[in-house]
Amino acid sequence: MRLTLISILQPSVCTLPPEYCEFNTTLKKCKEWLQKNHVDLYNKLYVDTVTEGVASVALTPAATPKDTSSKLEKKLEAEAEKKRKTKVIIKSEKRKGKKVVTVITGLDVFGVDLKKASKLFSQKFATGSSVGKNAEGSQEVVIQGDVAHEVMDLIVENYPTVPEDNLQIKA
Amino acid sequence: MSLFKKFDVNESVSGQTKTKSSVQRAIRTKIAEQYPALEPYLDDLIPKKSPLVLVKCKDHIQLLTVNGKILFFNHYDGPWMPVLRLLHQYPFMMPALQVDRGAIKFILSSANIMCPGLTSPGAWMPAESLPAESPVAIFAEGKHFPLAIGWLKMSTDDIRKINKGIGVDNLHHLNDLLWKTEELH
């Protein structure tokens, strides 16, 4: 006989089992999420504890969400700021003789899977494409052949997370 | 200290290999031996047909994945230990210890588990003695799910007796970077 598995909630906010949210910095958001999606569990975790008084201790960590949540906000803001500032730069570089490659940097900031992207490019343009690191240590996609303008359209089409204004072609 | 305080899929992974069926069988029997309670479910976890991938990482860490899902990890070819997501599904698979409430916070920031956290009123240890160097699941007072996987530094008897210093080495805990890496391709 098989034992039935315990079903496991996967909160979208912090991925921890909800009972551990109180130890996380995202407590406030987690609470909101839980209240919206799993009211019964929310009541069990955050409401009943007060009335029973058994584990009113459970709520003490909640006394400090002020500074932690502002920290989190700052972090999120910094991330958004970074996204605003980074430019996805598409550049054509000369290789030996008349050979040219197209180099794309900055895609990883927008949560694009570079390996998949490079595969997509090589399929679309029927050329080789690879993921590598440049001198500054950031990751880049190198496509064989001069496809700068085509690749820009392709990025706009396939990766909506990358704002069009941040795309830039450098000669 | 957690093995996965620093772990980045792009940097830490040095190679992935599909295991030969003989190696796969060896790993399987080893896991079955270690976790007899898990044996009935092993066929679900590691279907015979789908390839078992051995992922080698930095610092002598190895991961076992099936279809991109990480199932087990080990260190220096030591025993295989389940990933927390797996342990949450089969919490009965390995011996359990429980720490008191106060310890949770520290464990989640990847501290090792100190003896007093295992002997205080909120904590719990199995009556029978567990020898040092066995993998254990760490549960917490008032919580349902295990929050860490560790490696006994001393036997549970010694933990009771000495009650000082590191009792369990914290290898993998909730919200560390292995937890955050849900899938590997």
Coordinates of C-alpha atoms in Angstrom, one line a residue:
Chain A
M1 CA 0.0 0.0 0.0
R2 CA 1.2 3.4 -0.8
L3 CA 1.0 6.2 1.7
T4 CA -0.5 9.3 0.3
L5 CA 1.9 12.1 -0.1
I6 CA 1.5 15.2 1.9
S7 CA 0.4 17.9 -0.5
I8 CA 2.8 20.8 -0.4
L9 CA 1.9 24.4 -1.0
Q10 CA 4.3 26.4 -3.0
P11 CA 3.8 30.0 -2.1
S12 CA 4.6 32.2 -4.9
V13 CA 6.2 34.9 -2.7
C14 CA 9.0 33.2 -0.8
T15 CA 8.7 29.5 -1.8
L16 CA 9.0 28.4 1.9
P17 CA 6.3 26.3 3.5
P18 CA 3.9 29.0 4.8
E19 CA 4.6 28.1 8.4
Y20 CA 8.2 29.4 8.0
C21 CA 7.2 32.7 6.5
E22 CA 7.4 34.4 9.8
F23 CA 11.1 33.9 9.8
N24 CA 11.5 35.5 6.4
T25 CA 11.9 39.1 5.3
T26 CA 8.9 38.9 3.1
L27 CA 6.4 38.2 5.9
K28 CA 4.0 40.9 5.0
K29 CA 3.7 39.9 1.4
C30 CA 3.5 36.2 2.3
K31 CA 0.6 37.0 4.7
E32 CA -1.3 38.8 2.0
W33 CA -0.7 36.0 -0.5
L34 CA -1.8 33.4 2.0
Q35 CA -4.9 35.3 3.0
K36 CA -5.9 35.6 -0.6
N37 CA -5.2 32.1 -1.7
H38 CA -5.5 29.8 1.3
V39 CA -7.7 31.5 3.9
D40 CA -8.1 28.4 6.1
L41 CA -4.4 28.0 6.5
Y42 CA -4.0 31.7 7.1
N43 CA -6.5 31.5 9.9
K44 CA -4.7 28.6 11.3
L45 CA -1.3 30.2 11.2
Y46 CA -1.9 33.8 12.1
V47 CA -5.4 34.1 13.6
D48 CA -5.9 31.1 15.8
T49 CA -2.6 31.5 17.5
V50 CA -3.8 34.7 19.1
T51 CA -7.1 33.5 20.4
E52 CA -5.7 30.3 21.8
G53 CA -2.9 32.2 23.3
V54 CA -0.8 29.0 23.2
A55 CA 1.8 30.3 20.9
S56 CA 1.3 34.0 21.1
V57 CA 5.1 33.8 20.9
A58 CA 4.4 33.0 17.3
L59 CA 3.5 36.6 16.7
T60 CA 6.5 38.3 18.2
P61 CA 8.6 38.1 15.1
A62 CA 5.7 40.1 13.5
A63 CA 6.6 43.0 15.7
T64 CA 9.6 43.8 13.7
P65 CA 8.3 43.7 10.1
K66 CA 8.7 47.4 9.7
D67 CA 12.4 47.5 9.2
T68 CA 12.7 44.2 7.4
S69 CA 9.9 45.0 4.9
S70 CA 11.5 48.4 4.1
K71 CA 14.7 46.6 3.5
L72 CA 13.0 44.3 1.1
E73 CA 11.4 47.2 -0.6
K74 CA 14.7 48.8 -1.0
K75 CA 16.1 45.6 -2.5
L76 CA 13.3 45.4 -4.9
E77 CA 13.7 49.0 -5.9
A78 CA 17.4 48.5 -6.4
E79 CA 16.6 45.6 -8.7
A80 CA 14.1 47.6 -10.7
E81 CA 16.6 50.4 -10.9
K82 CA 19.2 48.1 -12.2
K83 CA 16.8 46.8 -14.8
R84 CA 16.0 50.3 -15.9
K85 CA 19.7 51.3 -16.2
T86 CA 21.1 48.2 -17.9
K87 CA 21.2 48.4 -21.6
V88 CA 21.1 45.3 -23.8
I89 CA 23.8 46.1 -26.2
I90 CA 24.0 44.5 -29.5
K91 CA 27.3 44.9 -31.2
S92 CA 28.9 43.6 -34.4
E93 CA 32.5 42.7 -34.0
K94 CA 35.1 41.9 -36.6
R95 CA 36.8 38.6 -36.6
K96 CA 39.5 37.4 -39.0
G97 CA 39.2 38.8 -42.5
K98 CA 35.7 39.7 -43.5
K99 CA 34.1 37.6 -40.8
V100 CA 31.7 39.2 -38.3
V101 CA 30.1 38.1 -35.1
T102 CA 27.2 39.7 -33.2
V103 CA 27.7 40.1 -29.5
I104 CA 24.7 40.7 -27.2
T105 CA 25.4 41.7 -23.6
G106 CA 23.1 42.4 -20.7
L107 CA 20.3 40.0 -21.5
D108 CA 20.8 38.0 -18.3
V109 CA 19.7 41.0 -16.1
F110 CA 16.2 40.6 -17.5
G111 CA 15.9 37.0 -16.5
V112 CA 16.4 35.6 -20.0
D113 CA 17.8 32.0 -20.1
L114 CA 20.9 32.7 -22.2
K115 CA 21.4 29.1 -23.3
K116 CA 17.9 28.9 -24.6
A117 CA 18.2 32.3 -26.2
S118 CA 21.4 31.3 -28.0
K119 CA 19.7 28.1 -29.2
L120 CA 16.9 30.1 -30.5
F121 CA 19.2 32.5 -32.4
S122 CA 21.2 29.7 -34.0
Q123 CA 18.0 28.1 -35.2
K124 CA 16.5 31.3 -36.6
F125 CA 19.7 32.5 -38.3
A126 CA 21.0 29.1 -39.2
T127 CA 24.4 30.0 -37.7
G128 CA 26.4 29.1 -34.7
S129 CA 25.7 30.8 -31.4
S130 CA 27.2 30.5 -28.0
V131 CA 27.1 31.8 -24.5
G132 CA 30.3 33.1 -23.0
K133 CA 31.8 35.6 -20.6
N134 CA 33.4 38.8 -21.6
A135 CA 36.3 40.7 -20.1
E136 CA 34.2 42.3 -17.4
G137 CA 32.8 38.9 -16.3
S138 CA 29.3 39.5 -17.4
Q139 CA 27.6 37.0 -19.7
E140 CA 27.1 37.5 -23.4
V141 CA 25.7 35.7 -26.4
V142 CA 27.8 35.5 -29.5
I143 CA 26.2 34.8 -32.8
Q144 CA 28.2 34.1 -35.9
G145 CA 27.4 36.5 -38.7
D146 CA 26.1 40.1 -38.8
V147 CA 22.5 39.8 -37.6
A148 CA 22.3 42.8 -35.3
H149 CA 19.1 44.3 -36.6
E150 CA 17.4 41.0 -37.0
V151 CA 18.3 39.9 -33.5
M152 CA 16.8 43.1 -32.1
D153 CA 13.4 42.3 -33.6
L154 CA 13.7 38.7 -32.4
I155 CA 14.4 39.8 -28.8
V156 CA 11.5 42.3 -28.9
E157 CA 9.2 39.5 -30.1
N158 CA 10.4 36.7 -27.8
Y159 CA 11.3 38.3 -24.6
P160 CA 8.7 40.8 -23.4
T161 CA 10.6 41.3 -20.1
V162 CA 13.2 43.2 -22.0
P163 CA 11.9 46.8 -22.6
E164 CA 12.5 47.9 -26.2
D165 CA 14.0 51.2 -25.0
N166 CA 16.8 49.4 -23.4
L167 CA 17.9 47.8 -26.6
Q168 CA 20.8 49.4 -28.3
I169 CA 22.7 48.6 -31.4
K170 CA 26.3 49.7 -31.5
A171 CA 28.3 49.7 -34.7
Chain B
M1 CA 27.8 25.5 7.7
S2 CA 25.6 25.1 4.9
L3 CA 27.2 23.6 1.8
F4 CA 25.0 25.8 -0.3
K5 CA 25.7 29.2 1.1
K6 CA 27.4 29.8 -2.2
F7 CA 25.9 28.0 -5.1
D8 CA 25.3 29.3 -8.5
V9 CA 24.1 27.1 -11.3
N10 CA 26.3 28.8 -13.9
E11 CA 29.4 28.8 -11.8
S12 CA 29.3 25.9 -9.4
V13 CA 28.3 23.2 -11.8
S14 CA 31.4 21.7 -13.4
G15 CA 29.7 18.9 -15.4
Q16 CA 26.7 16.8 -15.9
T17 CA 26.8 13.2 -16.9
K18 CA 24.2 10.7 -17.6
T19 CA 25.0 7.7 -15.5
K20 CA 25.6 4.3 -16.9
S21 CA 22.9 1.8 -15.9
S22 CA 25.4 0.0 -13.7
V23 CA 26.3 3.1 -11.8
Q24 CA 22.6 4.0 -11.6
R25 CA 21.9 0.6 -10.1
A26 CA 24.8 1.1 -7.6
I27 CA 23.4 4.5 -6.5
R28 CA 19.9 3.1 -6.2
T29 CA 20.9 0.2 -4.0
K30 CA 23.0 2.6 -1.9
I31 CA 20.0 4.9 -1.4
A32 CA 17.7 2.0 -0.7
E33 CA 20.2 0.7 1.9
Q34 CA 20.4 4.0 3.6
Y35 CA 16.8 4.8 3.6
P36 CA 14.9 1.6 3.8
A37 CA 11.7 3.5 4.4
L38 CA 12.0 5.1 1.0
E39 CA 12.5 1.9 -0.9
P40 CA 8.8 1.3 -1.9
Y41 CA 8.9 4.8 -3.6
L42 CA 12.2 4.6 -5.3
D43 CA 10.6 3.5 -8.5
D44 CA 8.6 6.6 -8.6
L45 CA 11.5 8.8 -7.8
I46 CA 14.0 7.2 -10.1
P47 CA 12.1 5.5 -12.8
K48 CA 14.1 2.8 -14.4
K49 CA 13.7 4.2 -17.9
S50 CA 14.5 7.8 -17.4
P51 CA 18.1 8.8 -17.1
L52 CA 19.7 9.6 -13.8
V53 CA 22.0 12.5 -14.2
L54 CA 25.0 13.0 -11.9
V55 CA 25.9 16.7 -11.6
K56 CA 29.3 17.5 -10.3
C57 CA 29.7 20.8 -8.6
K58 CA 32.5 22.7 -6.9
D59 CA 33.7 21.8 -3.5
H60 CA 33.2 18.1 -4.0
I61 CA 29.4 18.3 -4.1
Q62 CA 27.5 16.0 -6.3
L63 CA 23.8 16.2 -7.1
L64 CA 21.5 13.6 -8.5
T65 CA 18.8 14.8 -10.8
V66 CA 16.0 13.1 -12.7
N67 CA 14.4 15.0 -15.5
G68 CA 16.0 18.2 -14.2
K69 CA 14.6 17.8 -10.7
I70 CA 17.3 17.6 -8.0
L71 CA 16.7 14.7 -5.7
F72 CA 19.8 13.9 -3.7
F73 CA 23.2 15.5 -2.9
N74 CA 26.4 14.3 -1.3
H75 CA 29.7 15.6 -0.3
Y76 CA 33.1 14.0 -0.7
D77 CA 31.3 10.8 -2.0
G78 CA 29.6 10.5 1.4
P79 CA 26.1 9.2 1.9
W80 CA 23.4 10.5 -0.4
M81 CA 21.1 13.0 1.3
P82 CA 17.7 14.1 0.1
V83 CA 17.0 17.6 -1.0
L84 CA 14.5 19.3 1.3
R85 CA 11.7 19.3 -1.3
L86 CA 12.0 15.6 -1.5
L87 CA 12.1 15.2 2.3
H88 CA 8.9 17.3 2.6
Q89 CA 7.2 14.7 0.4
Y90 CA 8.6 11.7 2.3
P91 CA 9.4 13.1 5.8
F92 CA 9.6 9.6 7.3
M93 CA 12.6 8.6 5.3
M94 CA 15.3 9.4 7.7
P95 CA 15.7 9.8 11.5
A96 CA 14.4 13.1 12.8
L97 CA 15.5 15.5 15.5
Q98 CA 13.6 18.5 16.6
V99 CA 15.0 21.8 17.7
D100 CA 13.3 24.5 19.8
R101 CA 11.7 27.6 18.4
G102 CA 14.6 29.8 19.2
A103 CA 16.9 27.9 17.0
I104 CA 14.9 28.2 13.8
K105 CA 16.0 31.7 13.0
F106 CA 19.7 30.7 13.2
I107 CA 19.3 27.5 11.2
L108 CA 17.5 29.4 8.4
S109 CA 20.6 31.7 8.2
S110 CA 22.7 28.5 7.9
A111 CA 24.2 28.2 11.3
N112 CA 25.1 24.8 12.6
I113 CA 22.8 23.3 15.3
M114 CA 24.1 23.6 18.8
C115 CA 23.5 21.0 21.4
P116 CA 21.3 23.2 23.8
G117 CA 18.9 23.7 20.9
L118 CA 18.4 20.0 20.8
T119 CA 18.0 19.3 24.5
S120 CA 15.8 22.2 25.7
P121 CA 12.1 21.6 26.5
G122 CA 10.8 22.4 23.0
A123 CA 13.3 20.1 21.3
W124 CA 13.0 16.4 20.8
M125 CA 15.4 13.6 20.1
P126 CA 14.6 9.9 19.4
A127 CA 15.0 7.7 22.5
E128 CA 17.3 5.2 20.8
S129 CA 20.8 6.5 20.2
L130 CA 21.9 7.6 16.8
P131 CA 25.6 7.3 16.1
A132 CA 27.7 10.3 15.1
E133 CA 28.0 10.9 11.4
S134 CA 24.6 9.9 10.4
P135 CA 22.3 12.1 8.3
V136 CA 19.3 13.5 10.1
A137 CA 16.3 15.6 9.3
I138 CA 15.8 18.6 11.4
F139 CA 12.3 19.5 12.4
A140 CA 11.2 22.4 14.5
E141 CA 9.0 23.0 17.5
G142 CA 5.4 23.7 16.4
K143 CA 6.2 23.2 12.7
H144 CA 5.1 20.6 10.4
F145 CA 7.8 20.4 7.8
P146 CA 11.5 19.8 8.3
L147 CA 13.6 22.8 7.9
A148 CA 17.1 21.4 7.5
I149 CA 19.2 18.4 6.7
G150 CA 22.2 17.8 8.8
W151 CA 25.0 15.5 9.7
L152 CA 25.4 14.4 13.3
K153 CA 28.7 15.7 14.7
M154 CA 28.3 13.6 17.9
S155 CA 26.0 10.8 18.8
T156 CA 22.7 11.8 20.3
D157 CA 23.8 10.3 23.6
D158 CA 26.8 12.7 23.6
I159 CA 24.6 15.6 22.7
R160 CA 22.5 14.9 25.8
K161 CA 25.6 14.4 28.0
I162 CA 27.9 17.1 26.8
N163 CA 25.2 19.6 25.8
K164 CA 27.7 22.1 24.5
G165 CA 29.1 23.0 21.0
I166 CA 28.0 21.9 17.6
G167 CA 25.6 18.9 17.7
V168 CA 24.6 18.7 14.1
D169 CA 26.3 20.1 11.0
N170 CA 23.8 22.0 9.0
L171 CA 24.2 20.9 5.4
H172 CA 21.1 22.1 3.7
H173 CA 18.3 24.3 5.0
L174 CA 15.2 26.1 3.8
N175 CA 15.9 29.0 1.6
D176 CA 19.5 28.3 0.9
L177 CA 20.7 28.4 -2.6
L178 CA 20.1 24.7 -3.2
W179 CA 16.5 25.2 -2.2
K180 CA 16.2 28.1 -4.5
T181 CA 17.5 26.1 -7.4
E182 CA 14.4 24.1 -8.1
E183 CA 15.4 22.7 -11.4
L184 CA 18.6 22.1 -13.2
H185 CA 19.0 21.6 -16.9

